[in-house]
Amino acid sequence: MSSSLKLKKRDYGAEPDKRKLVIAGIRHQLLLLLRRRHRLFPLVSAVSGCLLLLLFSFSILSPPPLIHPNHLVSLEPNPHQATPFRVPENGGTSDRKLWSSRLSNFYYACSNATDSFQVTDERTQTNRYLLIATSGGLNQQRTGIIDAVVAAYILNATLVVPKLDQKSYWKDTSNFEEIFDIDWFISHLSKDVKIVKELPKEEQSKISSSLQSIRVPRKCTPSCYLQRVLPILNKKHVVQLSKFDYRLSNALDTELQKLRCRVNYHAVRYTESINRMGQLLVDRMRNKAKHFVALHLRFEPDMLAFSGCYYGGGQKERLELGAMRRRWKTLHAANPEKVRRHGRCPLTPEEIGLMLRGLGFGKEVHLYVASGEVYGGEDTLAPLRDLFPNLHTKETLTSKKELAPFANFSSRMAALDFIVCDESDAFVTNNNGNMARILAGRRRYLGHKVTIRPNAKKLYQVFSNRKNMTWDDFSSKVRRYQKGFMGEPDEMKPGEGEFHENPASCICRTSEEARVRAKAKHLNEDEHNSSEYSDIGNVPIAGRSDLDHSKADEVIFSD
């Protein structure tokens, strides 16, 4: 122990000796060179060499200087260097109004039947009954209910109120009358199609053991129904169409499309208890802010597995979602990068938040999130919550007691979300599923309220490269790529997309003179109040039900 200590002392004492030897050596070299003063160049070279040697020696013997991280921050920025990607708290300047459509006043809903449309008494055969078994989640079933009415009209049949799907993934035991106002549904469509709550008893006794159930092809045309269903209906008098979702052609004549609209936007409405709770949620959002955004967030584990996309969760995510994906035997192996590049992956909560900020929605905006179980839970939602801390859900806006009558029924919970999203000032979705498409069409029909569908294929490029660009570049690209995806009139051509998303046959333009006057009035209002916005989309549903100026193979996890 003592020997080691002595060794250390000797080591510490050796440092000054080395320095003295180096200095003595330099002095000796200088004396030798001074005796040879007539050699100037070697002298200069020697002196320079000695000085370098001296500096080098001291650099070895001296400790390195400490650099505090704060010193780096305090350095003056290079004016020619691009600002790093940094998300602002406010939305910045926007080239469009955030809460209304500029052109909405030039369009109106027009779904009333014309004189050429045959009413119920002229068409319905008394011995034909059509049963419908819907399929999928609530909004997928809604498409089946709408198309069932049109199918019954085509077949001149009496429609029995459709049966809801109680056996699919959602396992909701609710009947039609527990979700929708059944009496209103029947009475509102009484001039279009005869509808009964159940089969007459004499018909029930005939089919108790031999009900004919068939499945028509997807996108079946009117002639397809007449060829495939009508012969059986004439023979059996009662036919059930099973797994009835998207079984009617997207392209029908105008009168049938208008019938679709009368069913969807006027006849199908929720029960009083669901409407009352939905309106309570809307009122509580309105009490928090004049305007609010509703986000339909599809980010459930099974839905992500079905998409075949990868979200950066490493091996854990690959194993978990891969195991779920194997449930569907018909799914081919997915290439996650290719799927994302083609815009088929649902945007993550963070990506949705960045898109909204890029469009001009600031941190102060109140955001209602309609979603099921989010894969990754709060960790996945954290980036969205950081961007929009005023984040609300059904559960945060109500007490457990208030929500109890709905909490154990997925369809009723989905109906509440539907109402809030429908009444929001701006609606956005991360995935163009059934609910998003139904709402997009409804919001077009009822005033072209702001409806944001992500242009996922283009946005993929921006999200992938955002660390290599400034915020101004990012937001500029987001706004450019989202043109045509904001719910403005004429974004989609007639016949483009699903009819439920683009009900062009049921939306009419005002006359040219009225359009000019409306445009002039709108511009005049802009000059006086830049925050003015159209209230056409916020009229209560009851006040909009009669708006009409016309006389002046299976989609899974996509709700």
Tab-separated table of C-alpha atoms in Angstrom, residues 41-482:
chain	number	residue	atom	x	y	z
A	41	PHE	CA	16.642	31.472	-43.036
A	42	PRO	CA	17.575	28.504	-40.866
A	43	LEU	CA	17.212	30.775	-37.868
A	44	VAL	CA	13.683	31.726	-38.788
A	45	SER	CA	12.817	28.116	-39.447
A	46	ALA	CA	14.347	26.987	-36.185
A	47	VAL	CA	12.573	29.656	-34.148
A	48	SER	CA	9.264	28.747	-35.766
A	49	GLY	CA	9.868	25.104	-35.073
A	50	CYS	CA	10.752	25.804	-31.480
A	51	LEU	CA	7.664	27.885	-30.941
A	52	LEU	CA	5.488	25.154	-32.406
A	53	LEU	CA	7.248	22.618	-30.203
A	54	LEU	CA	6.628	24.804	-27.166
A	55	LEU	CA	2.941	25.205	-27.921
A	56	PHE	CA	2.560	21.513	-28.564
A	57	SER	CA	4.218	20.685	-25.266
A	58	PHE	CA	1.938	22.934	-23.289
A	59	SER	CA	-1.091	21.538	-25.063
A	60	ILE	CA	-0.117	18.035	-23.948
A	61	LEU	CA	0.641	19.055	-20.390
A	62	SER	CA	-2.472	21.245	-19.948
A	63	PRO	CA	-6.035	19.807	-19.483
A	64	PRO	CA	-8.522	20.293	-22.368
A	65	PRO	CA	-10.960	23.227	-22.073
A	66	LEU	CA	-14.552	22.428	-21.001
A	67	ILE	CA	-17.374	23.302	-23.459
A	68	HIS	CA	-20.732	23.837	-21.787
A	69	PRO	CA	-23.763	22.851	-23.875
A	70	ASN	CA	-25.316	26.270	-23.247
A	71	HIS	CA	-22.496	27.866	-25.123
A	72	LEU	CA	-23.640	26.099	-28.260
A	73	VAL	CA	-27.178	27.417	-27.849
A	74	SER	CA	-25.983	30.981	-27.430
A	75	LEU	CA	-24.087	30.993	-30.712
A	76	GLU	CA	-25.448	33.409	-33.296
A	77	PRO	CA	-27.486	31.509	-35.919
A	78	ASN	CA	-26.324	31.439	-39.486
A	79	PRO	CA	-28.749	33.699	-41.412
A	80	HIS	CA	-28.404	31.481	-44.485
A	81	GLN	CA	-29.178	28.238	-42.651
A	82	ALA	CA	-32.773	26.893	-42.809
A	83	THR	CA	-34.785	26.940	-39.572
A	84	PRO	CA	-35.191	23.405	-38.165
A	85	PHE	CA	-38.641	21.744	-38.218
A	86	ARG	CA	-40.385	23.203	-35.208
A	87	VAL	CA	-44.173	23.014	-34.780
A	88	PRO	CA	-45.716	26.353	-33.731
A	89	GLU	CA	-48.391	26.555	-31.071
A	90	ASN	CA	-50.681	28.628	-33.250
A	91	GLY	CA	-51.871	27.673	-36.682
A	92	GLY	CA	-50.143	30.549	-38.417
A	93	THR	CA	-51.759	32.241	-41.379
A	94	SER	CA	-54.191	30.246	-43.466
A	95	ASP	CA	-55.325	30.808	-47.034
A	96	ARG	CA	-58.862	29.651	-46.257
A	97	LYS	CA	-61.494	30.042	-43.595
A	98	LEU	CA	-61.192	27.261	-41.090
A	99	TRP	CA	-64.790	27.015	-40.036
A	100	SER	CA	-66.898	27.358	-43.164
A	101	SER	CA	-67.077	26.743	-46.887
A	102	ARG	CA	-66.875	29.875	-49.024
A	103	LEU	CA	-69.226	28.489	-51.670
A	104	SER	CA	-71.822	26.746	-49.513
A	105	ASN	CA	-74.444	29.440	-50.113
A	106	PHE	CA	-74.497	28.585	-53.818
A	107	TYR	CA	-75.798	25.044	-53.224
A	108	TYR	CA	-78.798	23.468	-51.516
A	109	ALA	CA	-80.282	20.043	-50.794
A	110	CYS	CA	-82.898	18.826	-53.292
A	111	SER	CA	-84.149	15.297	-52.780
A	112	ASN	CA	-87.924	15.587	-53.217
A	113	ALA	CA	-89.493	13.232	-55.724
A	114	THR	CA	-90.660	14.657	-59.027
A	115	ASP	CA	-94.085	14.035	-60.595
A	116	SER	CA	-92.672	11.115	-62.570
A	117	PHE	CA	-91.875	9.158	-59.407
A	118	GLN	CA	-94.498	6.494	-58.757
A	119	VAL	CA	-95.873	6.524	-55.238
A	120	THR	CA	-96.518	3.500	-53.038
A	121	ASP	CA	-100.164	2.923	-53.928
A	122	GLU	CA	-99.302	2.701	-57.612
A	123	ARG	CA	-96.511	0.125	-57.243
A	124	THR	CA	-96.571	-2.100	-54.171
A	125	GLN	CA	-97.743	-5.680	-54.684
A	126	THR	CA	-99.634	-6.953	-51.654
A	127	ASN	CA	-98.108	-10.439	-51.777
A	128	ARG	CA	-94.416	-9.534	-51.892
A	129	TYR	CA	-92.370	-9.113	-48.701
A	130	LEU	CA	-88.671	-8.311	-48.570
A	131	LEU	CA	-86.628	-9.193	-45.471
A	132	ILE	CA	-83.175	-7.665	-44.999
A	133	ALA	CA	-80.314	-8.896	-42.767
A	134	THR	CA	-77.737	-6.109	-42.494
A	135	SER	CA	-74.033	-6.649	-41.901
A	136	GLY	CA	-71.100	-4.953	-40.170
A	137	GLY	CA	-70.859	-2.002	-37.806
A	138	LEU	CA	-73.502	0.679	-37.312
A	139	ASN	CA	-72.669	2.803	-40.350
A	140	GLN	CA	-72.113	-0.180	-42.609
A	141	GLN	CA	-75.568	-1.361	-41.552
A	142	ARG	CA	-76.901	2.116	-42.259
A	143	THR	CA	-75.915	1.730	-45.924
A	144	GLY	CA	-77.844	-1.552	-45.956
A	145	ILE	CA	-80.951	0.090	-44.473
A	146	ILE	CA	-80.849	2.865	-47.069
A	147	ASP	CA	-80.386	0.492	-49.989
A	148	ALA	CA	-83.041	-1.896	-48.635
A	149	VAL	CA	-85.713	0.765	-49.173
A	150	VAL	CA	-84.565	1.297	-52.765
A	151	ALA	CA	-84.445	-2.471	-53.406
A	152	ALA	CA	-88.017	-2.819	-52.112
A	153	TYR	CA	-89.094	-0.012	-54.443
A	154	ILE	CA	-87.423	-1.708	-57.424
A	155	LEU	CA	-89.131	-5.017	-56.588
A	156	ASN	CA	-92.549	-3.459	-55.830
A	157	ALA	CA	-92.387	-5.194	-52.471
A	158	THR	CA	-93.347	-4.392	-48.896
A	159	LEU	CA	-90.231	-3.940	-46.796
A	160	VAL	CA	-90.064	-5.494	-43.355
A	161	VAL	CA	-87.970	-3.309	-41.026
A	162	PRO	CA	-84.366	-4.539	-41.493
A	163	LYS	CA	-82.701	-6.725	-38.872
A	164	LEU	CA	-79.469	-5.392	-37.395
A	165	ASP	CA	-76.328	-7.496	-37.242
A	166	GLN	CA	-75.985	-8.920	-33.736
A	167	LYS	CA	-73.341	-11.568	-34.449
A	168	SER	CA	-70.444	-9.702	-36.043
A	169	TYR	CA	-67.281	-8.444	-34.383
A	170	TRP	CA	-69.140	-5.744	-32.431
A	171	LYS	CA	-71.614	-8.217	-30.861
A	172	ASP	CA	-74.231	-5.545	-30.165
A	173	THR	CA	-77.617	-7.028	-29.252
A	174	SER	CA	-79.563	-3.850	-30.097
A	175	ASN	CA	-82.614	-4.093	-32.357
A	176	PHE	CA	-83.582	-1.535	-35.010
A	177	GLU	CA	-86.031	0.236	-32.724
A	178	GLU	CA	-83.379	0.590	-29.989
A	179	ILE	CA	-81.115	2.588	-32.313
A	180	PHE	CA	-83.463	4.258	-34.782
A	181	ASP	CA	-86.864	5.907	-34.504
A	182	ILE	CA	-88.875	3.103	-36.116
A	183	ASP	CA	-92.215	4.916	-36.287
A	184	TRP	CA	-90.662	7.943	-37.961
A	185	PHE	CA	-88.842	5.674	-40.416
A	186	ILE	CA	-92.083	3.995	-41.506
A	187	SER	CA	-94.248	7.127	-41.649
A	188	HIS	CA	-91.717	9.395	-43.360
A	189	LEU	CA	-91.297	6.929	-46.243
A	190	SER	CA	-94.969	5.935	-46.484
A	191	LYS	CA	-95.372	7.608	-49.903
A	192	ASP	CA	-92.256	5.938	-51.281
A	193	VAL	CA	-92.295	2.360	-49.998
A	194	LYS	CA	-94.665	0.395	-47.794
A	195	ILE	CA	-92.807	-0.651	-44.618
A	196	VAL	CA	-94.062	-2.889	-41.806
A	197	LYS	CA	-92.488	-3.756	-38.474
A	198	GLU	CA	-92.873	-7.511	-38.974
A	199	LEU	CA	-94.357	-10.053	-41.329
A	200	PRO	CA	-98.108	-10.678	-41.094
A	201	LYS	CA	-98.844	-13.808	-39.073
A	202	GLU	CA	-100.216	-15.704	-42.073
A	203	GLU	CA	-96.945	-15.158	-43.930
A	204	GLN	CA	-94.894	-16.141	-40.892
A	205	SER	CA	-96.673	-19.500	-40.705
A	206	LYS	CA	-95.868	-20.178	-44.386
A	207	ILE	CA	-92.138	-19.517	-44.105
A	208	SER	CA	-91.432	-20.924	-40.658
A	209	SER	CA	-89.556	-23.869	-42.149
A	210	SER	CA	-88.638	-22.711	-45.647
A	211	LEU	CA	-87.514	-19.102	-45.717
A	212	GLN	CA	-85.708	-18.398	-48.977
A	213	SER	CA	-82.503	-16.508	-48.204
A	214	ILE	CA	-80.208	-15.318	-50.968
A	215	ARG	CA	-77.218	-13.011	-51.296
A	216	VAL	CA	-77.129	-10.691	-54.279
A	217	PRO	CA	-73.772	-9.590	-55.731
A	218	ARG	CA	-72.169	-6.375	-54.622
A	219	LYS	CA	-73.234	-3.316	-56.618
A	220	CYS	CA	-76.249	-5.177	-57.994
A	221	THR	CA	-78.134	-3.026	-60.532
A	222	PRO	CA	-81.939	-2.690	-60.747
A	223	SER	CA	-81.997	-5.188	-63.622
A	224	CYS	CA	-79.878	-7.529	-61.491
A	225	TYR	CA	-82.556	-7.423	-58.764
A	226	LEU	CA	-85.323	-8.035	-61.268
A	227	GLN	CA	-83.501	-11.042	-62.723
A	228	ARG	CA	-82.201	-12.632	-59.526
A	229	VAL	CA	-84.737	-11.766	-56.832
A	230	LEU	CA	-88.079	-11.061	-58.484
A	231	PRO	CA	-88.721	-14.617	-59.825
A	232	ILE	CA	-88.155	-16.073	-56.343
A	233	LEU	CA	-90.261	-13.345	-54.773
A	234	ASN	CA	-93.155	-14.079	-57.125
A	235	LYS	CA	-92.943	-17.767	-56.269
A	236	LYS	CA	-92.252	-17.651	-52.526
A	237	HIS	CA	-93.821	-14.259	-51.756
A	238	VAL	CA	-91.176	-13.722	-49.046
A	239	VAL	CA	-87.422	-13.429	-49.651
A	240	GLN	CA	-84.598	-12.511	-47.299
A	241	LEU	CA	-81.476	-10.793	-48.619
A	242	SER	CA	-78.555	-11.709	-46.358
A	243	LYS	CA	-75.311	-9.895	-45.556
A	244	PHE	CA	-76.878	-6.815	-47.056
A	245	ASP	CA	-74.188	-4.144	-47.305
A	246	TYR	CA	-73.207	-2.314	-50.493
A	247	ARG	CA	-75.463	-4.663	-52.483
A	248	LEU	CA	-76.921	-1.903	-54.639
A	249	SER	CA	-75.210	-0.215	-57.561
A	250	ASN	CA	-73.571	3.133	-56.963
A	251	ALA	CA	-74.956	4.423	-60.281
A	252	LEU	CA	-78.754	4.647	-60.343
A	253	ASP	CA	-81.142	6.970	-62.129
A	254	THR	CA	-81.800	10.322	-60.472
A	255	GLU	CA	-85.170	9.392	-58.952
A	256	LEU	CA	-83.719	6.357	-57.173
A	257	GLN	CA	-80.719	8.379	-55.958
A	258	LYS	CA	-83.085	10.997	-54.539
A	259	LEU	CA	-84.962	8.207	-52.767
A	260	ARG	CA	-81.646	7.144	-51.241
A	261	CYS	CA	-81.196	10.691	-49.946
A	262	ARG	CA	-84.695	10.871	-48.481
A	263	VAL	CA	-83.972	7.681	-46.563
A	264	ASN	CA	-80.476	8.609	-45.423
A	265	TYR	CA	-80.863	12.277	-44.525
A	266	HIS	CA	-84.484	12.411	-43.419
A	267	ALA	CA	-86.029	9.025	-42.579
A	268	VAL	CA	-83.160	7.369	-40.688
A	269	ARG	CA	-82.821	9.179	-37.395
A	270	TYR	CA	-81.837	8.026	-33.930
A	271	THR	CA	-84.136	7.371	-31.001
A	272	GLU	CA	-85.074	10.210	-28.695
A	273	SER	CA	-82.736	8.994	-25.912
A	274	ILE	CA	-79.734	8.793	-28.264
A	275	ASN	CA	-80.504	12.187	-29.802
A	276	ARG	CA	-80.893	13.751	-26.366
A	277	MET	CA	-77.522	12.446	-25.142
A	278	GLY	CA	-75.853	13.357	-28.430
A	279	GLN	CA	-77.157	16.915	-28.183
A	280	LEU	CA	-75.928	17.102	-24.596
A	281	LEU	CA	-72.410	16.266	-25.814
A	282	VAL	CA	-72.668	18.912	-28.540
A	283	ASP	CA	-73.869	21.527	-26.047
A	284	ARG	CA	-70.981	20.784	-23.695
A	285	MET	CA	-68.510	21.167	-26.551
A	286	ARG	CA	-70.181	24.464	-27.514
A	287	ASN	CA	-69.875	25.690	-23.923
A	288	LYS	CA	-66.125	25.208	-24.161
A	289	ALA	CA	-65.603	27.018	-27.464
A	290	LYS	CA	-67.533	28.758	-30.234
A	291	HIS	CA	-66.074	26.339	-32.788
A	292	PHE	CA	-64.774	22.811	-32.386
A	293	VAL	CA	-63.209	20.091	-34.499
A	294	ALA	CA	-64.417	16.485	-34.387
A	295	LEU	CA	-61.949	13.736	-35.241
A	296	HIS	CA	-63.083	10.241	-36.151
A	297	LEU	CA	-59.977	8.289	-35.180
A	298	ARG	CA	-59.771	4.710	-36.435
A	299	PHE	CA	-56.738	3.238	-34.700
A	300	GLU	CA	-57.997	0.031	-33.122
A	301	PRO	CA	-55.579	-2.956	-33.021
A	302	ASP	CA	-57.682	-5.205	-35.290
A	303	MET	CA	-58.225	-2.415	-37.792
A	304	LEU	CA	-54.470	-1.740	-37.972
A	305	ALA	CA	-53.798	-5.445	-38.374
A	306	PHE	CA	-56.253	-5.637	-41.241
A	307	SER	CA	-54.609	-2.662	-42.978
A	308	GLY	CA	-51.226	-4.413	-43.113
A	309	CYS	CA	-49.417	-1.185	-42.200
A	310	TYR	CA	-46.478	-0.691	-39.831
A	311	TYR	CA	-46.444	2.118	-37.255
A	312	GLY	CA	-42.959	1.981	-35.758
A	313	GLY	CA	-43.677	-0.231	-32.750
A	314	GLY	CA	-40.841	-2.640	-33.472
A	315	GLN	CA	-40.948	-6.392	-33.054
A	316	LYS	CA	-43.708	-6.173	-30.418
A	317	GLU	CA	-46.065	-4.482	-32.907
A	318	ARG	CA	-45.165	-6.889	-35.711
A	319	LEU	CA	-45.926	-9.922	-33.540
A	320	GLU	CA	-49.160	-8.571	-32.065
A	321	LEU	CA	-50.685	-7.245	-35.282
A	322	GLY	CA	-49.344	-10.213	-37.261
A	323	ALA	CA	-51.195	-12.623	-34.960
A	324	MET	CA	-54.431	-10.647	-35.410
A	325	ARG	CA	-53.947	-10.487	-39.171
A	326	ARG	CA	-53.892	-14.278	-39.413
A	327	ARG	CA	-57.587	-14.301	-38.432
A	328	TRP	CA	-58.447	-13.411	-42.026
A	329	LYS	CA	-57.481	-16.410	-44.125
A	330	THR	CA	-57.981	-14.587	-47.414
A	331	LEU	CA	-55.572	-11.704	-46.689
A	332	HIS	CA	-52.364	-11.800	-48.696
A	333	ALA	CA	-48.993	-10.886	-47.228
A	334	ALA	CA	-48.739	-7.109	-46.975
A	335	ASN	CA	-45.828	-4.869	-47.911
A	336	PRO	CA	-46.184	-2.119	-45.239
A	337	GLU	CA	-43.990	0.403	-47.058
A	338	LYS	CA	-45.858	-0.078	-50.338
A	339	VAL	CA	-49.252	0.180	-48.630
A	340	ARG	CA	-48.240	3.439	-46.932
A	341	ARG	CA	-46.720	4.845	-50.118
A	342	HIS	CA	-50.036	4.270	-51.904
A	343	GLY	CA	-51.911	6.165	-49.193
A	344	ARG	CA	-53.780	3.164	-47.784
A	345	CYS	CA	-52.594	3.443	-44.184
A	346	PRO	CA	-54.689	5.302	-41.598
A	347	LEU	CA	-52.864	8.397	-40.383
A	348	THR	CA	-51.461	8.179	-36.864
A	349	PRO	CA	-52.789	10.530	-34.168
A	350	GLU	CA	-49.544	12.518	-34.451
A	351	GLU	CA	-49.878	12.823	-38.235
A	352	ILE	CA	-53.478	13.994	-37.923
A	353	GLY	CA	-52.372	16.606	-35.389
A	354	LEU	CA	-49.581	17.853	-37.656
A	355	MET	CA	-51.953	18.029	-40.628
A	356	LEU	CA	-54.474	20.086	-38.651
A	357	ARG	CA	-51.767	22.446	-37.410
A	358	GLY	CA	-50.434	22.767	-40.955
A	359	LEU	CA	-53.933	23.712	-42.159
A	360	GLY	CA	-54.106	26.498	-39.590
A	361	PHE	CA	-55.761	25.012	-36.479
A	362	GLY	CA	-53.945	26.328	-33.402
A	363	LYS	CA	-53.264	24.843	-29.987
A	364	GLU	CA	-56.298	26.606	-28.509
A	365	VAL	CA	-58.760	24.608	-30.668
A	366	HIS	CA	-61.038	22.187	-28.847
A	367	LEU	CA	-60.948	18.699	-30.341
A	368	TYR	CA	-63.585	15.999	-29.881
A	369	VAL	CA	-62.173	12.528	-30.537
A	370	ALA	CA	-64.563	9.772	-31.599
A	371	SER	CA	-62.765	6.465	-31.368
A	372	GLY	CA	-62.743	2.973	-30.026
A	373	GLU	CA	-59.755	1.329	-28.356
A	374	VAL	CA	-56.584	3.096	-29.542
A	375	TYR	CA	-53.618	0.790	-30.146
A	376	GLY	CA	-50.905	1.827	-27.705
A	377	GLY	CA	-53.347	3.752	-25.512
A	378	GLU	CA	-52.297	7.092	-24.053
A	379	ASP	CA	-48.747	6.744	-25.389
A	380	THR	CA	-50.147	6.763	-28.929
A	381	LEU	CA	-52.443	9.714	-28.189
A	382	ALA	CA	-49.743	11.752	-26.398
A	383	PRO	CA	-48.387	13.544	-29.531
A	384	LEU	CA	-51.925	14.561	-30.530
A	385	ARG	CA	-52.663	15.744	-26.999
A	386	ASP	CA	-49.443	17.795	-26.987
A	387	LEU	CA	-50.581	19.568	-30.159
A	388	PHE	CA	-54.204	19.932	-28.997
A	389	PRO	CA	-54.390	19.817	-25.190
A	390	ASN	CA	-58.127	20.654	-25.265
A	391	LEU	CA	-58.988	17.076	-26.207
A	392	HIS	CA	-62.381	15.625	-25.294
A	393	THR	CA	-64.290	12.336	-25.613
A	394	LYS	CA	-67.718	11.027	-24.627
A	395	GLU	CA	-66.168	9.768	-21.405
A	396	THR	CA	-64.572	13.110	-20.435
A	397	LEU	CA	-67.683	15.147	-21.213
A	398	THR	CA	-70.116	13.007	-19.213
A	399	SER	CA	-70.329	11.130	-15.953
A	400	LYS	CA	-70.410	7.336	-15.799
A	401	LYS	CA	-74.029	7.538	-14.690
A	402	GLU	CA	-75.020	9.632	-17.709
A	403	LEU	CA	-73.253	7.295	-20.133
A	404	ALA	CA	-74.375	4.049	-18.478
A	405	PRO	CA	-77.436	3.382	-20.709
A	406	PHE	CA	-75.172	3.428	-23.789
A	407	ALA	CA	-71.808	2.211	-22.532
A	408	ASN	CA	-72.316	-1.521	-23.121
A	409	PHE	CA	-73.689	-1.127	-26.657
A	410	SER	CA	-71.155	-0.338	-29.370
A	411	SER	CA	-73.815	0.830	-31.846
A	412	ARG	CA	-75.343	3.302	-29.398
A	413	MET	CA	-71.897	4.653	-28.521
A	414	ALA	CA	-71.130	4.975	-32.240
A	415	ALA	CA	-74.425	6.841	-32.716
A	416	LEU	CA	-73.414	9.394	-30.071
A	417	ASP	CA	-70.103	9.978	-31.837
A	418	PHE	CA	-71.963	10.318	-35.133
A	419	ILE	CA	-74.150	13.123	-33.766
A	420	VAL	CA	-71.215	15.119	-32.361
A	421	CYS	CA	-69.182	14.685	-35.552
A	422	ASP	CA	-72.173	15.715	-37.658
A	423	GLU	CA	-72.714	18.893	-35.636
A	424	SER	CA	-69.027	19.879	-35.456
A	425	ASP	CA	-67.756	22.969	-37.259
A	426	ALA	CA	-64.970	20.960	-38.878
A	427	PHE	CA	-64.892	17.184	-39.210
A	428	VAL	CA	-61.691	15.250	-39.899
A	429	THR	CA	-60.948	11.563	-40.247
A	430	ASN	CA	-57.732	9.561	-40.345
A	431	ASN	CA	-59.261	6.815	-42.477
A	432	ASN	CA	-61.975	6.954	-45.119
A	433	GLY	CA	-64.208	4.259	-43.657
A	434	ASN	CA	-67.997	3.880	-43.568
A	435	MET	CA	-68.695	6.509	-40.912
A	436	ALA	CA	-66.361	9.005	-42.599
A	437	ARG	CA	-68.033	8.502	-45.994
A	438	ILE	CA	-71.568	8.691	-44.589
A	439	LEU	CA	-70.724	11.878	-42.694
A	440	ALA	CA	-68.940	13.420	-45.678
A	441	GLY	CA	-72.074	12.980	-47.797
A	442	ARG	CA	-74.381	14.184	-45.047
A	443	ARG	CA	-72.301	17.307	-44.421
A	444	ARG	CA	-72.297	18.071	-48.156
A	445	TYR	CA	-76.058	17.662	-48.300
A	446	LEU	CA	-76.697	19.809	-45.222
A	447	GLY	CA	-74.611	22.825	-46.189
A	448	HIS	CA	-71.110	21.761	-47.228
A	449	LYS	CA	-69.699	21.980	-43.726
A	450	VAL	CA	-65.912	21.690	-43.512
A	451	THR	CA	-65.029	18.020	-43.920
A	452	ILE	CA	-61.329	17.133	-44.079
A	453	ARG	CA	-60.307	13.869	-45.719
A	454	PRO	CA	-56.519	13.326	-45.643
A	455	ASN	CA	-54.863	13.100	-49.039
A	456	ALA	CA	-52.828	10.246	-47.581
A	457	LYS	CA	-50.871	9.425	-50.724
A	458	LYS	CA	-49.448	12.943	-51.000
A	459	LEU	CA	-49.152	13.563	-47.264
A	460	TYR	CA	-47.013	10.425	-46.914
A	461	GLN	CA	-44.186	12.226	-48.704
A	462	VAL	CA	-44.465	15.276	-46.434
A	463	PHE	CA	-44.578	13.284	-43.203
A	464	SER	CA	-41.619	11.144	-44.274
A	465	ASN	CA	-39.395	14.150	-45.032
A	466	ARG	CA	-40.628	16.647	-42.451
A	467	LYS	CA	-37.335	16.640	-40.481
A	468	ASN	CA	-35.574	17.908	-43.600
A	469	MET	CA	-37.775	20.960	-44.116
A	470	THR	CA	-38.870	24.074	-42.289
A	471	TRP	CA	-42.304	24.384	-40.754
A	472	ASP	CA	-43.302	26.950	-43.377
A	473	ASP	CA	-42.397	24.498	-46.145
A	474	PHE	CA	-44.299	21.707	-44.374
A	475	SER	CA	-47.493	23.710	-43.822
A	476	SER	CA	-47.377	25.086	-47.353
A	477	LYS	CA	-47.249	21.577	-48.801
A	478	VAL	CA	-49.992	20.312	-46.494
A	479	ARG	CA	-52.330	23.077	-47.643
A	480	ARG	CA	-51.494	22.507	-51.284
A	481	TYR	CA	-52.015	18.744	-51.101
A	482	GLN	CA	-55.291	19.111	-49.170
